[in-house]
């Protein structure tokens, strides 16, 4: 019907449309108020509370007690099982009927012994579809179960999301009823929402925004909420607007469902298992109803959990993986931290992850998927490529506090020159909601306009799970090709990256690490986790080396492959990006430390068994015949401690061949004995022929100070420096200082014969709040750059603060060592469990302990043991063997009861630049060893790998241990000749039997 045009006011029209769909205003007469029709009470709701997470089969056998809406349950971390008995009214024939359920906590609907859908208010999932169109033939009386976890999508923080959990929180059932759902109202509401958002996001300067405004206003004119027959005309106007298409040049958004689930963070590992089930079963229901929907999912560990705990759900997932709608991505066991795991740990993340995906889904992942971690090592590109991956997706660098990263799509080049195509979705989120603002931001934030016209778009609730919703899919469907917005296509990672690859000629290259200018405290927090990680990495390395030697020396020895897989997977799990960084709650810390204890206990037993297989058992009268194992690829001359019947530790100087064993003889004397002298005034002099050190009564060495964040020196003496040991093999000095009224530090400064560094064995009783304990070494070295060990290599960072990129790295990460050198001289700082460094001008700082109070109120409280060392040297750090000595500090010699007839070496490498990092049994060949080496100096070098083992064949292979027939193995009379480029990683398969 024609009506006379009148002047329109933008604000008035916009508010009119907003109020028409508001869930706050005028719901008694607006469209929103008509979303749900008639309601009907449930026949009964009863509940059973469990302190533990139990299986469905066990839960339904329990005694349920009647309950009602308004009742509260808990406390935190408990589980409520609700038995819901319902009967749909006959009068609702032909209608869509939902179970409407609103409660605190995270729920999952079970029916006929199967999980069906997640119910989480925070994830916008508050109803379960019982029937889309009630028929007489359908059952009207139904019994369901709702499993409710007494924690929210983001845990149960007391007062704020990342606060320590409130252990006594109660969770309320707010709504539980049957309801008629009006799908036609939902469709119209979505039309209005998208139009209103276009108006608001485009603003007054865009004509298209006014077209959306006038369309919405006309729809309000046509639509009578009380008369569903008026809806079609209003919807027709919206469809006409959305159907007005873009030009050919418009940016293309590749939309992919996503559900980032932290394997642990503000909730424990066990709860993550249920988060996966709740989220993924909901995704399966969406896939069934939306044939074009594509969902991406990472982390092999989470797939393994679902396979073990929800086998039928896992079977459904496998079906949709085959159809290309449920897409495994990432290739790693978990989404690990990108900084702290060792190089070998990162390889194992891919090895275990890729093998799982290959075994379960018949293909390897093509993309590395790590959207949420605290930085990215410059060695990752080479590791990725070695594991069959040439594409990388993340977005975390958009969180930088200081500098804006200049690219979204680019080639990332690692320290060895390897490049991978990298994409940061410009929406700067891995949990978008399909809204107009998300789409506009994706175009606006793209920093590679003109270079890349395609972007990823990850939508779905994340971090705590939840995933996509039908509403998100409906939003995106409406604007697939709508003028003023980017084109939207439901896509996959492979399609996105293939498109980027096909048009990559203008892309820029970023060289080196992707440093996140945020969360620097994660290099230090939860010191016991970091110590557990470093020690367990070393232990598993040693177990593998010793087991390989035993396998080759003793026919009866069986390599513990299955047990090692279990231990590695525990270690890899704890390298998740909220666990090893220490950004998790106390419950997670407890679980992580328990796993480390399991690795230590079992790993030590496996190591001892392998060692004892290497030598003969001491005979009668042999006394305490001791042997020693060296798992590192160079000969070592070191002072070791021997077990003694009395309290006095016995010391011995031993010489052990590379990757080999030798008998301990206690008659060997060092060339230069250690001397410790107490001088007048309490000063102590220590010397071993290589080093000379002066220590005052407060324990200061070369102006050493222990500092907190306010730079208050720790100098209050409890016990002044005193000589503990002064002998041929070792000298040591101990002292203790008071940090505060609650905290103390005790150190033993140790100088060993034949050792070029001085050790600080440290014990701290730490009971602080919001404090930072560091150690500083002011050194007489001037250099614009310092060098830090990273995975399979090292890199340099500036010691000055010239630019914002420099001073944003006020605290950086490194592994076993950092070095500050000028021409001809330098100082290296070594450690056995620390990762946070700061080297500014001539001051070398190592971060020791922190005391944050969220999300773990007791983070780092208690007793700590750790060691760091200072190593002055002449010449470059490479020539001074800093790398080797840092390995020595972290991989101690292993002493065991046994008789070794003569020293024996299994492997050696004739270049100090090349490190033999790994010796293990090959994954798929019991008669083969996997050998991994890398170039550590940053040089091109040719070296020879020699072995005393019975070698039959040798192949080059990639990091997944797939033989590479293209690269021939060059064998000489002395061994296998290998050529390396700077920081190159090489792997070999050696057939030994």
XYZ file of N, CA, C and O in Angstrom, residues 20 31 34-35 37 95 180-188 222-236:
120
model
N 12.816 -2.717 18.474
C 11.936 -3.732 17.909
C 12.487 -5.145 18.124
O 11.709 -6.107 18.161
N 9.362 -7.923 18.601
C 9.594 -9.199 17.916
C 10.352 -10.182 18.800
O 10.066 -11.385 18.783
N 8.558 -12.662 20.943
C 7.796 -13.728 20.297
C 8.672 -14.922 19.897
O 8.182 -15.848 19.250
N 9.951 -14.884 20.286
C 10.849 -15.963 19.891
C 10.380 -17.304 20.449
O 10.427 -18.328 19.763
N 7.178 -19.427 22.154
C 5.725 -19.414 22.293
C 5.285 -20.023 23.609
O 5.825 -19.690 24.676
N 4.630 -28.318 15.720
C 5.469 -27.207 16.203
C 6.888 -27.694 16.539
O 7.107 -28.882 16.800
N 7.721 -23.885 22.965
C 7.574 -23.845 21.512
C 8.525 -22.799 20.971
O 8.527 -21.645 21.433
N 9.343 -23.190 20.017
C 10.327 -22.283 19.429
C 9.832 -21.832 18.067
O 9.497 -22.652 17.207
N 9.773 -20.518 17.863
C 9.274 -19.951 16.617
C 10.441 -19.647 15.680
O 11.083 -18.593 15.772
N 10.732 -20.562 14.792
C 11.871 -20.440 13.894
C 11.732 -19.237 12.968
O 12.725 -18.581 12.644
N 10.499 -18.928 12.555
C 10.308 -17.776 11.669
C 10.677 -16.472 12.362
O 11.185 -15.536 11.733
N 10.452 -16.404 13.669
C 10.868 -15.217 14.426
C 12.388 -15.146 14.485
O 12.979 -14.075 14.311
N 13.039 -16.281 14.720
C 14.500 -16.304 14.758
C 15.093 -15.805 13.436
O 16.032 -15.005 13.430
N 14.520 -16.239 12.315
C 15.047 -15.824 11.015
C 14.907 -14.318 10.842
O 15.834 -13.638 10.374
N 13.778 -13.786 11.225
C 13.535 -12.356 11.073
C 14.419 -11.546 12.032
O 14.934 -10.478 11.664
N 6.149 -3.163 8.126
C 5.405 -4.295 7.586
C 5.131 -5.392 8.604
O 4.177 -6.156 8.471
N 6.001 -5.489 9.613
C 5.978 -6.648 10.512
C 5.109 -6.392 11.743
O 5.339 -5.441 12.491
N 4.133 -7.256 11.929
C 3.321 -7.241 13.145
C 3.719 -8.453 13.973
O 3.432 -9.593 13.586
N 4.440 -8.283 15.103
C 4.904 -9.427 15.886
C 3.789 -10.396 16.274
O 4.045 -11.598 16.443
N 2.571 -9.890 16.373
C 1.463 -10.767 16.773
C 0.841 -11.493 15.585
O -0.043 -12.322 15.770
N 1.316 -11.174 14.375
C 0.726 -11.762 13.173
C 1.827 -12.372 12.312
O 2.430 -11.699 11.464
N 2.144 -13.659 12.485
C 3.220 -14.295 11.728
C 3.043 -14.216 10.221
O 4.021 -14.301 9.477
N 1.842 -14.020 9.740
C 1.634 -13.932 8.294
C 2.273 -12.677 7.709
O 2.456 -12.578 6.491
N 2.619 -11.703 8.574
C 3.263 -10.473 8.087
C 4.770 -10.622 7.952
O 5.439 -9.740 7.412
N 5.301 -11.727 8.436
C 6.763 -11.882 8.469
C 7.363 -12.028 7.072
O 8.457 -11.547 6.799
N 6.656 -12.708 6.185
C 7.221 -13.007 4.870
C 7.552 -11.735 4.101
O 8.602 -11.645 3.439
N 6.667 -10.761 4.168
C 6.900 -9.515 3.445
C 8.130 -8.788 3.989
O 8.945 -8.228 3.235
N 8.268 -8.775 5.310
C 9.433 -8.133 5.923
C 10.719 -8.861 5.543
O 11.730 -8.236 5.203
N 10.671 -10.183 5.564
C 11.857 -10.971 5.212
C 12.247 -10.743 3.751
O 13.422 -10.749 3.393
N 11.251 -10.544 2.920
C 11.522 -10.320 1.500
C 12.337 -9.047 1.292
O 13.240 -9.009 0.447
